[in-house]
C-alpha cells in the first residue's frame, strides 16, 4: 500500500484567521508543546512538500519499500541526496526557529516535536527536540545496525564519485535534489564500512514506521501539555495528525499556524493563516520575549550518538506502514 501524500479539505472545515491572539494567550499560559513541520523551514530556503510551490508538485519522495527492494532506486536516492546534502547542510535557522527557541528559554514550552530532518530547531538553540522522523545528519546500516555521521558518508561518496557535480533543478524537504536519470548516471553507492551492508539515512521514509517507543514518548508529551501548537505542518500523514487527534480527544486546545488548510483544522481551536517567521516574531514581541537576529548556539556538527533516542533499529525496520 502506498503512503498518503495528499488530501482534499472539505468545504465545511473552519477557515483560517489572521488574529494571532489565541496562540499568544496559549503561550502566555505556558506548558505549550510545539509540533513543527516542513513549513517552518521554508524561510531557510528548504521547500515544503505541499504548500505553494511545494516539492510534491514535481517530485515523488523515496519510499521505504522502494529503497529496500531496488538497488537502482538506492543509487538514484544516494546520488540525489549526496548532491542535495551540500545545499541542505548550509541552511540556517530562520526567525521561526529562533522564536521557538526563545519561547523555550523563557519557560513557555514543555517540548518540541519536529517532523523535519534538518536539525534547524537545535541549531537555533531549542533543547530536547524530538526528531519524529530522524535526522539526515546520521546514517544507519540496515545489516549490522551501526550508526555513522553523514559527513563521513559524504566523504566516501565524494571519493567514489570524483567530479560528480550535476546542476539540480531543485532541492526537497528530505534533502533530495531533483536530478534526471541521465544526471544520476552510474553513480557509485558505497556500503557499510564495517559489514558491507546497505546504508540508509537515519530518517523515516514515506511508508516506513516511526519507531513505536518514539511515538509513545511523544504521546506522553502531548498528555502532559496544556496546549498543542502546530507550526508549518499540513498534518497530511498520520505521524503528526495522531498527536492532534490525541490532544483533541483529551480536550487539550490545538492551535495551528499554517497559511494553508491542514488535515487537523477540524480539531483545532484556531488556525492562524500567517507566515510563520513574522507571525511568531510578532507573538514573541507581544509576550515580551526577545528573539535574537542570529543563532544562539555555536555552529557545530549535530551529535551522532543515538543512545537516548526512544526507538531501536529493529523498531525502525519493522513492517512498513504509513508514518
PDB file of C-alpha atoms in Angstrom:
ATOM      1  CA  UNK A   1       0.000   0.000   0.000  1.00  0.00           C
ATOM      2  CA  UNK A   2       1.360   3.422  -0.985  1.00  0.00           C
ATOM      3  CA  UNK A   3       1.568   6.089   1.724  1.00  0.00           C
ATOM      4  CA  UNK A   4      -0.845   9.021   1.823  1.00  0.00           C
ATOM      5  CA  UNK A   5       0.815  12.008   0.151  1.00  0.00           C
ATOM      6  CA  UNK A   6      -2.150  14.348  -0.264  1.00  0.00           C
ATOM      7  CA  UNK A   7      -5.694  15.013   0.919  1.00  0.00           C
ATOM      8  CA  UNK A   8      -8.575  17.269  -0.085  1.00  0.00           C
ATOM      9  CA  UNK A   9     -10.154  19.543   2.554  1.00  0.00           C
ATOM     10  CA  UNK A  10     -13.924  19.584   2.775  1.00  0.00           C
ATOM     11  CA  UNK A  11     -15.856  22.797   2.294  1.00  0.00           C
ATOM     12  CA  UNK A  12     -17.263  22.859   5.828  1.00  0.00           C
ATOM     13  CA  UNK A  13     -13.915  22.902   7.641  1.00  0.00           C
ATOM     14  CA  UNK A  14     -13.287  26.137   9.589  1.00  0.00           C
ATOM     15  CA  UNK A  15     -11.459  28.931   7.727  1.00  0.00           C
ATOM     16  CA  UNK A  16      -8.183  30.361   8.930  1.00  0.00           C
ATOM     17  CA  UNK A  17      -7.833  33.639  10.820  1.00  0.00           C
ATOM     18  CA  UNK A  18      -5.165  36.330  10.797  1.00  0.00           C
ATOM     19  CA  UNK A  19      -5.678  37.051  14.511  1.00  0.00           C
ATOM     20  CA  UNK A  20      -2.741  35.597  16.482  1.00  0.00           C
ATOM     21  CA  UNK A  21      -4.359  36.233  19.879  1.00  0.00           C
ATOM     22  CA  UNK A  22      -5.380  32.595  20.564  1.00  0.00           C
ATOM     23  CA  UNK A  23      -1.765  31.488  20.138  1.00  0.00           C
ATOM     24  CA  UNK A  24      -0.449  34.391  22.200  1.00  0.00           C
ATOM     25  CA  UNK A  25      -2.811  33.502  25.039  1.00  0.00           C
ATOM     26  CA  UNK A  26      -1.808  29.841  24.922  1.00  0.00           C
ATOM     27  CA  UNK A  27       1.878  30.772  25.074  1.00  0.00           C
ATOM     28  CA  UNK A  28       1.233  33.214  27.903  1.00  0.00           C
ATOM     29  CA  UNK A  29      -0.379  30.386  29.898  1.00  0.00           C
ATOM     30  CA  UNK A  30       2.669  28.174  29.325  1.00  0.00           C
ATOM     31  CA  UNK A  31       3.109  24.389  29.081  1.00  0.00           C
ATOM     32  CA  UNK A  32       2.799  24.524  25.292  1.00  0.00           C
ATOM     33  CA  UNK A  33       4.038  21.585  23.216  1.00  0.00           C
ATOM     34  CA  UNK A  34       5.215  22.521  19.707  1.00  0.00           C
ATOM     35  CA  UNK A  35       4.733  20.176  16.752  1.00  0.00           C
ATOM     36  CA  UNK A  36       6.536  21.528  13.700  1.00  0.00           C
ATOM     37  CA  UNK A  37       6.553  20.556  10.034  1.00  0.00           C
ATOM     38  CA  UNK A  38       8.325  21.463   6.817  1.00  0.00           C
ATOM     39  CA  UNK A  39       6.609  24.849   6.614  1.00  0.00           C
ATOM     40  CA  UNK A  40       8.742  26.267   9.414  1.00  0.00           C
ATOM     41  CA  UNK A  41      11.888  25.697   7.344  1.00  0.00           C
ATOM     42  CA  UNK A  42      10.761  27.263   4.063  1.00  0.00           C
ATOM     43  CA  UNK A  43      12.144  30.653   5.127  1.00  0.00           C
ATOM     44  CA  UNK A  44      15.527  28.927   5.473  1.00  0.00           C
ATOM     45  CA  UNK A  45      15.417  28.007   1.784  1.00  0.00           C
ATOM     46  CA  UNK A  46      14.109  24.457   2.225  1.00  0.00           C
ATOM     47  CA  UNK A  47      10.796  23.996   0.370  1.00  0.00           C
ATOM     48  CA  UNK A  48       7.890  22.201   1.970  1.00  0.00           C
ATOM     49  CA  UNK A  49       6.001  19.290   0.460  1.00  0.00           C
ATOM     50  CA  UNK A  50       2.524  20.685  -0.103  1.00  0.00           C
ATOM     51  CA  UNK A  51       2.442  24.484   0.139  1.00  0.00           C
ATOM     52  CA  UNK A  52       2.663  26.884  -2.768  1.00  0.00           C
ATOM     53  CA  UNK A  53       5.491  25.570  -4.932  1.00  0.00           C
ATOM     54  CA  UNK A  54       5.796  22.502  -2.692  1.00  0.00           C
ATOM     55  CA  UNK A  55       8.057  19.702  -3.855  1.00  0.00           C
ATOM     56  CA  UNK A  56       5.251  17.156  -4.311  1.00  0.00           C
ATOM     57  CA  UNK A  57       4.160  19.106  -7.383  1.00  0.00           C
ATOM     58  CA  UNK A  58       7.319  17.958  -9.169  1.00  0.00           C
ATOM     59  CA  UNK A  59       8.794  15.171  -7.051  1.00  0.00           C
ATOM     60  CA  UNK A  60       7.684  11.824  -5.581  1.00  0.00           C
ATOM     61  CA  UNK A  61       9.635  11.105  -2.371  1.00  0.00           C
ATOM     62  CA  UNK A  62      11.531   7.859  -1.949  1.00  0.00           C
ATOM     63  CA  UNK A  63       9.509   5.233  -0.122  1.00  0.00           C
ATOM     64  CA  UNK A  64      10.897   2.700   2.307  1.00  0.00           C
ATOM     65  CA  UNK A  65       9.628  -0.150   0.168  1.00  0.00           C
ATOM     66  CA  UNK A  66      11.392   1.073  -2.987  1.00  0.00           C
ATOM     67  CA  UNK A  67      14.631   1.796  -1.130  1.00  0.00           C
ATOM     68  CA  UNK A  68      14.796  -1.686   0.388  1.00  0.00           C
ATOM     69  CA  UNK A  69      13.751  -3.594  -2.728  1.00  0.00           C
ATOM     70  CA  UNK A  70      15.672  -1.926  -5.547  1.00  0.00           C
ATOM     71  CA  UNK A  71      19.413  -1.286  -5.926  1.00  0.00           C
ATOM     72  CA  UNK A  72      18.682   1.114  -8.781  1.00  0.00           C
ATOM     73  CA  UNK A  73      16.348   3.118  -6.529  1.00  0.00           C
ATOM     74  CA  UNK A  74      19.081   3.299  -3.868  1.00  0.00           C
ATOM     75  CA  UNK A  75      21.585   4.532  -6.458  1.00  0.00           C
ATOM     76  CA  UNK A  76      19.151   7.231  -7.568  1.00  0.00           C
ATOM     77  CA  UNK A  77      18.413   8.202  -3.974  1.00  0.00           C
ATOM     78  CA  UNK A  78      22.051   8.451  -2.860  1.00  0.00           C
ATOM     79  CA  UNK A  79      23.111  10.382  -5.972  1.00  0.00           C
ATOM     80  CA  UNK A  80      20.362  12.915  -5.437  1.00  0.00           C
ATOM     81  CA  UNK A  81      20.805  13.024  -1.668  1.00  0.00           C
ATOM     82  CA  UNK A  82      24.592  13.378  -1.926  1.00  0.00           C
ATOM     83  CA  UNK A  83      24.190  16.432  -4.124  1.00  0.00           C
ATOM     84  CA  UNK A  84      21.300  17.856  -2.102  1.00  0.00           C
ATOM     85  CA  UNK A  85      23.198  17.455   1.176  1.00  0.00           C
ATOM     86  CA  UNK A  86      25.685  20.127   0.112  1.00  0.00           C
ATOM     87  CA  UNK A  87      22.913  22.712  -0.101  1.00  0.00           C
ATOM     88  CA  UNK A  88      20.754  21.296   2.677  1.00  0.00           C
ATOM     89  CA  UNK A  89      23.645  21.285   5.120  1.00  0.00           C
ATOM     90  CA  UNK A  90      24.232  25.008   4.583  1.00  0.00           C
ATOM     91  CA  UNK A  91      20.685  26.029   5.594  1.00  0.00           C
ATOM     92  CA  UNK A  92      20.496  28.217   8.683  1.00  0.00           C
ATOM     93  CA  UNK A  93      17.659  28.711  11.200  1.00  0.00           C
ATOM     94  CA  UNK A  94      15.159  31.434  10.397  1.00  0.00           C
ATOM     95  CA  UNK A  95      13.086  33.733  12.595  1.00  0.00           C
ATOM     96  CA  UNK A  96      10.515  30.995  13.217  1.00  0.00           C
ATOM     97  CA  UNK A  97      13.111  28.568  14.588  1.00  0.00           C
ATOM     98  CA  UNK A  98      14.643  31.328  16.703  1.00  0.00           C
ATOM     99  CA  UNK A  99      11.246  32.333  18.118  1.00  0.00           C
ATOM    100  CA  UNK A 100      10.507  28.735  19.143  1.00  0.00           C
ATOM    101  CA  UNK A 101      13.904  28.547  20.861  1.00  0.00           C
ATOM    102  CA  UNK A 102      13.191  31.842  22.636  1.00  0.00           C
ATOM    103  CA  UNK A 103       9.819  30.571  23.871  1.00  0.00           C
ATOM    104  CA  UNK A 104      11.599  27.516  25.253  1.00  0.00           C
ATOM    105  CA  UNK A 105      14.252  29.568  27.034  1.00  0.00           C
ATOM    106  CA  UNK A 106      11.523  31.615  28.718  1.00  0.00           C
ATOM    107  CA  UNK A 107       9.814  28.509  30.081  1.00  0.00           C
ATOM    108  CA  UNK A 108       6.709  28.717  27.898  1.00  0.00           C
ATOM    109  CA  UNK A 109       7.148  25.303  26.248  1.00  0.00           C
ATOM    110  CA  UNK A 110       7.174  21.739  27.532  1.00  0.00           C
ATOM    111  CA  UNK A 111       8.971  20.496  24.421  1.00  0.00           C
ATOM    112  CA  UNK A 112       9.330  20.466  20.649  1.00  0.00           C
ATOM    113  CA  UNK A 113       8.413  17.577  18.364  1.00  0.00           C
ATOM    114  CA  UNK A 114       9.527  18.119  14.783  1.00  0.00           C
ATOM    115  CA  UNK A 115       8.659  16.196  11.659  1.00  0.00           C
ATOM    116  CA  UNK A 116      11.680  17.796   9.977  1.00  0.00           C
ATOM    117  CA  UNK A 117      15.037  16.127   9.432  1.00  0.00           C
ATOM    118  CA  UNK A 118      17.076  19.319   9.016  1.00  0.00           C
ATOM    119  CA  UNK A 119      18.262  19.945  12.607  1.00  0.00           C
ATOM    120  CA  UNK A 120      17.384  23.655  12.398  1.00  0.00           C
ATOM    121  CA  UNK A 121      15.468  23.765  15.686  1.00  0.00           C
ATOM    122  CA  UNK A 122      18.574  22.561  17.502  1.00  0.00           C
ATOM    123  CA  UNK A 123      20.793  24.954  15.552  1.00  0.00           C
ATOM    124  CA  UNK A 124      18.557  27.809  16.725  1.00  0.00           C
ATOM    125  CA  UNK A 125      19.043  26.765  20.351  1.00  0.00           C
ATOM    126  CA  UNK A 126      15.986  24.628  21.152  1.00  0.00           C
ATOM    127  CA  UNK A 127      16.713  21.929  23.722  1.00  0.00           C
ATOM    128  CA  UNK A 128      15.377  18.373  23.942  1.00  0.00           C
ATOM    129  CA  UNK A 129      13.905  18.353  20.430  1.00  0.00           C
ATOM    130  CA  UNK A 130      12.252  15.048  19.486  1.00  0.00           C
ATOM    131  CA  UNK A 131      13.054  14.291  15.850  1.00  0.00           C
ATOM    132  CA  UNK A 132       9.964  12.296  14.933  1.00  0.00           C
ATOM    133  CA  UNK A 133      11.327  11.327  11.521  1.00  0.00           C
ATOM    134  CA  UNK A 134      15.015  11.161  12.447  1.00  0.00           C
ATOM    135  CA  UNK A 135      17.869  13.279  11.130  1.00  0.00           C
ATOM    136  CA  UNK A 136      19.819  13.484   7.876  1.00  0.00           C
ATOM    137  CA  UNK A 137      22.969  14.032   9.950  1.00  0.00           C
ATOM    138  CA  UNK A 138      23.110  10.296  10.727  1.00  0.00           C
ATOM    139  CA  UNK A 139      23.413   7.135   8.632  1.00  0.00           C
ATOM    140  CA  UNK A 140      22.487   3.611   9.743  1.00  0.00           C
ATOM    141  CA  UNK A 141      23.452   0.222   8.342  1.00  0.00           C
ATOM    142  CA  UNK A 142      20.411  -1.977   7.803  1.00  0.00           C
ATOM    143  CA  UNK A 143      22.508  -5.121   8.328  1.00  0.00           C
ATOM    144  CA  UNK A 144      24.630  -4.546  11.423  1.00  0.00           C
ATOM    145  CA  UNK A 145      22.838  -1.527  12.901  1.00  0.00           C
ATOM    146  CA  UNK A 146      25.957   0.658  13.105  1.00  0.00           C
ATOM    147  CA  UNK A 147      25.458   4.427  13.057  1.00  0.00           C
ATOM    148  CA  UNK A 148      27.873   6.856  11.435  1.00  0.00           C
ATOM    149  CA  UNK A 149      27.970  10.602  10.766  1.00  0.00           C
ATOM    150  CA  UNK A 150      26.594  11.810   7.454  1.00  0.00           C
ATOM    151  CA  UNK A 151      29.756  13.852   6.888  1.00  0.00           C
ATOM    152  CA  UNK A 152      31.753  10.586   6.859  1.00  0.00           C
ATOM    153  CA  UNK A 153      29.485   9.090   4.205  1.00  0.00           C
ATOM    154  CA  UNK A 154      29.669  12.318   2.199  1.00  0.00           C
ATOM    155  CA  UNK A 155      33.454  11.997   2.153  1.00  0.00           C
ATOM    156  CA  UNK A 156      33.301   8.369   0.991  1.00  0.00           C
ATOM    157  CA  UNK A 157      30.761   9.136  -1.723  1.00  0.00           C
ATOM    158  CA  UNK A 158      32.884  12.042  -2.922  1.00  0.00           C
ATOM    159  CA  UNK A 159      35.925   9.791  -3.190  1.00  0.00           C
ATOM    160  CA  UNK A 160      33.916   7.109  -5.019  1.00  0.00           C
ATOM    161  CA  UNK A 161      32.430   9.622  -7.474  1.00  0.00           C
ATOM    162  CA  UNK A 162      35.100  12.215  -8.341  1.00  0.00           C
ATOM    163  CA  UNK A 163      33.791  15.050 -10.445  1.00  0.00           C
ATOM    164  CA  UNK A 164      30.126  14.323  -9.714  1.00  0.00           C
ATOM    165  CA  UNK A 165      28.572  17.797  -9.736  1.00  0.00           C
ATOM    166  CA  UNK A 166      25.412  17.964 -11.861  1.00  0.00           C
ATOM    167  CA  UNK A 167      23.157  21.008 -11.636  1.00  0.00           C
ATOM    168  CA  UNK A 168      19.968  20.115  -9.762  1.00  0.00           C
ATOM    169  CA  UNK A 169      16.579  21.512 -10.749  1.00  0.00           C
ATOM    170  CA  UNK A 170      15.657  21.949  -7.075  1.00  0.00           C
ATOM    171  CA  UNK A 171      16.050  20.750  -3.504  1.00  0.00           C
ATOM    172  CA  UNK A 172      13.376  18.953  -1.471  1.00  0.00           C
ATOM    173  CA  UNK A 173      12.445  18.865   2.250  1.00  0.00           C
ATOM    174  CA  UNK A 174      14.186  15.498   2.661  1.00  0.00           C
ATOM    175  CA  UNK A 175      17.464  16.851   1.248  1.00  0.00           C
ATOM    176  CA  UNK A 176      16.884  15.069  -2.060  1.00  0.00           C
ATOM    177  CA  UNK A 177      17.956  17.039  -5.150  1.00  0.00           C
ATOM    178  CA  UNK A 178      15.990  16.860  -8.391  1.00  0.00           C
ATOM    179  CA  UNK A 179      18.140  15.012 -10.928  1.00  0.00           C
ATOM    180  CA  UNK A 180      17.294  13.159 -14.116  1.00  0.00           C
ATOM    181  CA  UNK A 181      18.297   9.527 -14.646  1.00  0.00           C
ATOM    182  CA  UNK A 182      20.911  10.783 -17.103  1.00  0.00           C
ATOM    183  CA  UNK A 183      22.418  13.031 -14.448  1.00  0.00           C
ATOM    184  CA  UNK A 184      22.478  10.166 -11.939  1.00  0.00           C
ATOM    185  CA  UNK A 185      24.305   8.049 -14.499  1.00  0.00           C
ATOM    186  CA  UNK A 186      26.485   5.303 -12.999  1.00  0.00           C
ATOM    187  CA  UNK A 187      26.811   6.940  -9.575  1.00  0.00           C
ATOM    188  CA  UNK A 188      28.573   4.551  -7.182  1.00  0.00           C
ATOM    189  CA  UNK A 189      26.908   3.742  -3.860  1.00  0.00           C
ATOM    190  CA  UNK A 190      29.226   2.741  -1.017  1.00  0.00           C
ATOM    191  CA  UNK A 191      28.350   0.001   1.514  1.00  0.00           C
ATOM    192  CA  UNK A 192      28.712  -0.048   5.280  1.00  0.00           C
ATOM    193  CA  UNK A 193      32.399   0.251   6.151  1.00  0.00           C
ATOM    194  CA  UNK A 194      32.015  -2.384   8.885  1.00  0.00           C
ATOM    195  CA  UNK A 195      29.983  -5.166   7.311  1.00  0.00           C
ATOM    196  CA  UNK A 196      29.301  -4.240   3.691  1.00  0.00           C
ATOM    197  CA  UNK A 197      25.570  -3.859   4.315  1.00  0.00           C
ATOM    198  CA  UNK A 198      23.087  -1.362   2.907  1.00  0.00           C
ATOM    199  CA  UNK A 199      23.324   2.170   4.282  1.00  0.00           C
ATOM    200  CA  UNK A 200      20.247   4.296   4.853  1.00  0.00           C
ATOM    201  CA  UNK A 201      19.878   7.804   6.269  1.00  0.00           C
ATOM    202  CA  UNK A 202      18.559   7.626   9.826  1.00  0.00           C
ATOM    203  CA  UNK A 203      15.230   9.078   8.750  1.00  0.00           C
ATOM    204  CA  UNK A 204      11.739   7.664   8.430  1.00  0.00           C
ATOM    205  CA  UNK A 205      10.895   7.352   4.749  1.00  0.00           C
ATOM    206  CA  UNK A 206       7.352   7.603   3.439  1.00  0.00           C
ATOM    207  CA  UNK A 207       5.753   4.198   4.009  1.00  0.00           C
ATOM    208  CA  UNK A 208       8.063   3.372   6.936  1.00  0.00           C
ATOM    209  CA  UNK A 209       7.100   3.017  10.583  1.00  0.00           C
ATOM    210  CA  UNK A 210       8.038   5.657  13.116  1.00  0.00           C
ATOM    211  CA  UNK A 211       9.686   3.739  15.991  1.00  0.00           C
ATOM    212  CA  UNK A 212       6.917   2.780  18.469  1.00  0.00           C
ATOM    213  CA  UNK A 213       8.877   3.901  21.538  1.00  0.00           C
ATOM    214  CA  UNK A 214       9.388   7.313  19.941  1.00  0.00           C
ATOM    215  CA  UNK A 215       5.666   7.565  19.264  1.00  0.00           C
ATOM    216  CA  UNK A 216       4.848   6.656  22.865  1.00  0.00           C
ATOM    217  CA  UNK A 217       7.357   9.222  24.119  1.00  0.00           C
ATOM    218  CA  UNK A 218       5.597  11.879  22.037  1.00  0.00           C
ATOM    219  CA  UNK A 219       2.189  10.728  23.261  1.00  0.00           C
ATOM    220  CA  UNK A 220       3.429  11.276  26.802  1.00  0.00           C
ATOM    221  CA  UNK A 221       4.495  14.816  25.925  1.00  0.00           C
ATOM    222  CA  UNK A 222       1.076  15.523  24.422  1.00  0.00           C
ATOM    223  CA  UNK A 223      -0.705  14.243  27.521  1.00  0.00           C
ATOM    224  CA  UNK A 224       1.376  16.495  29.783  1.00  0.00           C
ATOM    225  CA  UNK A 225       0.906  19.685  27.749  1.00  0.00           C
ATOM    226  CA  UNK A 226      -1.704  22.364  28.378  1.00  0.00           C
ATOM    227  CA  UNK A 227      -1.963  23.072  24.652  1.00  0.00           C
ATOM    228  CA  UNK A 228      -0.543  21.793  21.373  1.00  0.00           C
ATOM    229  CA  UNK A 229       0.864  24.338  18.915  1.00  0.00           C
ATOM    230  CA  UNK A 230       1.293  23.071  15.337  1.00  0.00           C
ATOM    231  CA  UNK A 231       3.696  25.115  13.205  1.00  0.00           C
ATOM    232  CA  UNK A 232       4.020  24.701   9.459  1.00  0.00           C
ATOM    233  CA  UNK A 233       2.553  21.218   9.020  1.00  0.00           C
ATOM    234  CA  UNK A 234      -0.275  20.179   6.706  1.00  0.00           C
ATOM    235  CA  UNK A 235      -0.799  17.160   9.017  1.00  0.00           C
ATOM    236  CA  UNK A 236      -1.437  15.050   5.923  1.00  0.00           C
ATOM    237  CA  UNK A 237       0.349  11.963   7.226  1.00  0.00           C
ATOM    238  CA  UNK A 238      -0.666  10.175  10.387  1.00  0.00           C
ATOM    239  CA  UNK A 239       2.738  10.593  12.044  1.00  0.00           C
ATOM    240  CA  UNK A 240       1.769  14.120  13.123  1.00  0.00           C
ATOM    241  CA  UNK A 241      -2.018  14.041  12.848  1.00  0.00           C
ATOM    242  CA  UNK A 242      -2.345  11.344  15.534  1.00  0.00           C
ATOM    243  CA  UNK A 243      -0.989  13.763  18.165  1.00  0.00           C
ATOM    244  CA  UNK A 244      -3.533  16.406  17.150  1.00  0.00           C
ATOM    245  CA  UNK A 245      -6.296  13.832  17.434  1.00  0.00           C
ATOM    246  CA  UNK A 246      -4.969  12.698  20.812  1.00  0.00           C
ATOM    247  CA  UNK A 247      -4.965  16.270  22.134  1.00  0.00           C
ATOM    248  CA  UNK A 248      -8.464  16.930  20.808  1.00  0.00           C
ATOM    249  CA  UNK A 249      -9.846  13.769  22.417  1.00  0.00           C
ATOM    250  CA  UNK A 250      -8.404  14.845  25.758  1.00  0.00           C
ATOM    251  CA  UNK A 251      -9.837  18.349  25.474  1.00  0.00           C
ATOM    252  CA  UNK A 252      -6.374  19.912  25.102  1.00  0.00           C
ATOM    253  CA  UNK A 253      -6.539  23.046  22.912  1.00  0.00           C
ATOM    254  CA  UNK A 254      -4.906  22.678  19.493  1.00  0.00           C
ATOM    255  CA  UNK A 255      -3.603  25.849  17.822  1.00  0.00           C
ATOM    256  CA  UNK A 256      -2.277  25.730  14.248  1.00  0.00           C
ATOM    257  CA  UNK A 257      -0.154  28.344  12.474  1.00  0.00           C
ATOM    258  CA  UNK A 258      -0.148  27.475   8.780  1.00  0.00           C
ATOM    259  CA  UNK A 259      -1.131  29.588   5.812  1.00  0.00           C
ATOM    260  CA  UNK A 260      -2.921  26.719   4.042  1.00  0.00           C
ATOM    261  CA  UNK A 261      -5.689  24.449   5.399  1.00  0.00           C
ATOM    262  CA  UNK A 262      -4.496  21.350   7.237  1.00  0.00           C
ATOM    263  CA  UNK A 263      -5.911  17.903   7.825  1.00  0.00           C
ATOM    264  CA  UNK A 264      -6.152  18.797  11.517  1.00  0.00           C
ATOM    265  CA  UNK A 265      -8.192  22.010  11.192  1.00  0.00           C
ATOM    266  CA  UNK A 266     -11.403  20.343  12.316  1.00  0.00           C
ATOM    267  CA  UNK A 267      -9.748  19.540  15.657  1.00  0.00           C
ATOM    268  CA  UNK A 268      -8.211  22.993  16.159  1.00  0.00           C
ATOM    269  CA  UNK A 269      -9.340  25.848  18.356  1.00  0.00           C
ATOM    270  CA  UNK A 270      -7.967  28.141  15.647  1.00  0.00           C
ATOM    271  CA  UNK A 271      -5.740  28.080  12.580  1.00  0.00           C
ATOM    272  CA  UNK A 272      -3.737  31.272  12.133  1.00  0.00           C
ATOM    273  CA  UNK A 273      -3.105  31.781   8.421  1.00  0.00           C
ATOM    274  CA  UNK A 274       0.050  33.895   8.575  1.00  0.00           C
ATOM    275  CA  UNK A 275       3.709  33.445   7.503  1.00  0.00           C
ATOM    276  CA  UNK A 276       5.470  31.674  10.351  1.00  0.00           C
ATOM    277  CA  UNK A 277       8.609  33.742  10.825  1.00  0.00           C
ATOM    278  CA  UNK A 278       6.953  37.171  11.039  1.00  0.00           C
ATOM    279  CA  UNK A 279       3.953  35.817  12.954  1.00  0.00           C
ATOM    280  CA  UNK A 280       5.984  34.065  15.656  1.00  0.00           C
ATOM    281  CA  UNK A 281       8.330  37.043  15.992  1.00  0.00           C
ATOM    282  CA  UNK A 282       5.342  39.349  16.454  1.00  0.00           C
ATOM    283  CA  UNK A 283       3.834  36.994  19.031  1.00  0.00           C
ATOM    284  CA  UNK A 284       7.123  36.944  20.913  1.00  0.00           C
ATOM    285  CA  UNK A 285       7.172  40.751  20.972  1.00  0.00           C
ATOM    286  CA  UNK A 286       3.656  40.832  22.446  1.00  0.00           C
ATOM    287  CA  UNK A 287       4.829  38.466  25.165  1.00  0.00           C
ATOM    288  CA  UNK A 288       7.998  40.433  25.870  1.00  0.00           C
ATOM    289  CA  UNK A 289      10.181  37.558  24.681  1.00  0.00           C
ATOM    290  CA  UNK A 290      13.249  38.797  22.780  1.00  0.00           C
ATOM    291  CA  UNK A 291      14.118  36.860  19.616  1.00  0.00           C
ATOM    292  CA  UNK A 292      17.783  37.181  18.559  1.00  0.00           C
ATOM    293  CA  UNK A 293      18.605  38.077  14.975  1.00  0.00           C
ATOM    294  CA  UNK A 294      21.084  35.206  14.697  1.00  0.00           C
ATOM    295  CA  UNK A 295      21.579  31.686  16.058  1.00  0.00           C
ATOM    296  CA  UNK A 296      22.200  31.395  19.792  1.00  0.00           C
ATOM    297  CA  UNK A 297      24.352  28.269  19.748  1.00  0.00           C
ATOM    298  CA  UNK A 298      27.726  27.548  18.114  1.00  0.00           C
ATOM    299  CA  UNK A 299      27.681  26.204  14.559  1.00  0.00           C
ATOM    300  CA  UNK A 300      28.746  22.654  15.348  1.00  0.00           C
ATOM    301  CA  UNK A 301      28.063  19.241  13.905  1.00  0.00           C
ATOM    302  CA  UNK A 302      24.892  17.534  15.131  1.00  0.00           C
ATOM    303  CA  UNK A 303      25.685  14.751  17.583  1.00  0.00           C
ATOM    304  CA  UNK A 304      25.524  11.234  16.162  1.00  0.00           C
ATOM    305  CA  UNK A 305      25.046   9.402  19.461  1.00  0.00           C
ATOM    306  CA  UNK A 306      21.532   7.957  19.322  1.00  0.00           C
ATOM    307  CA  UNK A 307      21.694   6.118  22.608  1.00  0.00           C
ATOM    308  CA  UNK A 308      18.979   8.292  24.142  1.00  0.00           C
ATOM    309  CA  UNK A 309      16.680   8.038  21.145  1.00  0.00           C
ATOM    310  CA  UNK A 310      13.452   6.194  22.075  1.00  0.00           C
ATOM    311  CA  UNK A 311      13.483   3.727  19.179  1.00  0.00           C
ATOM    312  CA  UNK A 312      15.726   0.811  18.261  1.00  0.00           C
ATOM    313  CA  UNK A 313      16.941  -0.271  14.829  1.00  0.00           C
ATOM    314  CA  UNK A 314      14.603  -3.261  14.981  1.00  0.00           C
ATOM    315  CA  UNK A 315      11.681  -0.904  15.528  1.00  0.00           C
ATOM    316  CA  UNK A 316      12.815   1.376  12.715  1.00  0.00           C
ATOM    317  CA  UNK A 317      12.836  -1.547  10.288  1.00  0.00           C
ATOM    318  CA  UNK A 318       9.520  -3.023  11.419  1.00  0.00           C
ATOM    319  CA  UNK A 319       6.822  -3.956   8.904  1.00  0.00           C
ATOM    320  CA  UNK A 320       6.400  -0.853   6.738  1.00  0.00           C
ATOM    321  CA  UNK A 321       3.277   1.239   7.140  1.00  0.00           C
ATOM    322  CA  UNK A 322       2.296   4.842   6.661  1.00  0.00           C
ATOM    323  CA  UNK A 323       4.287   7.068   9.064  1.00  0.00           C
TER     324      UNK A 323
END
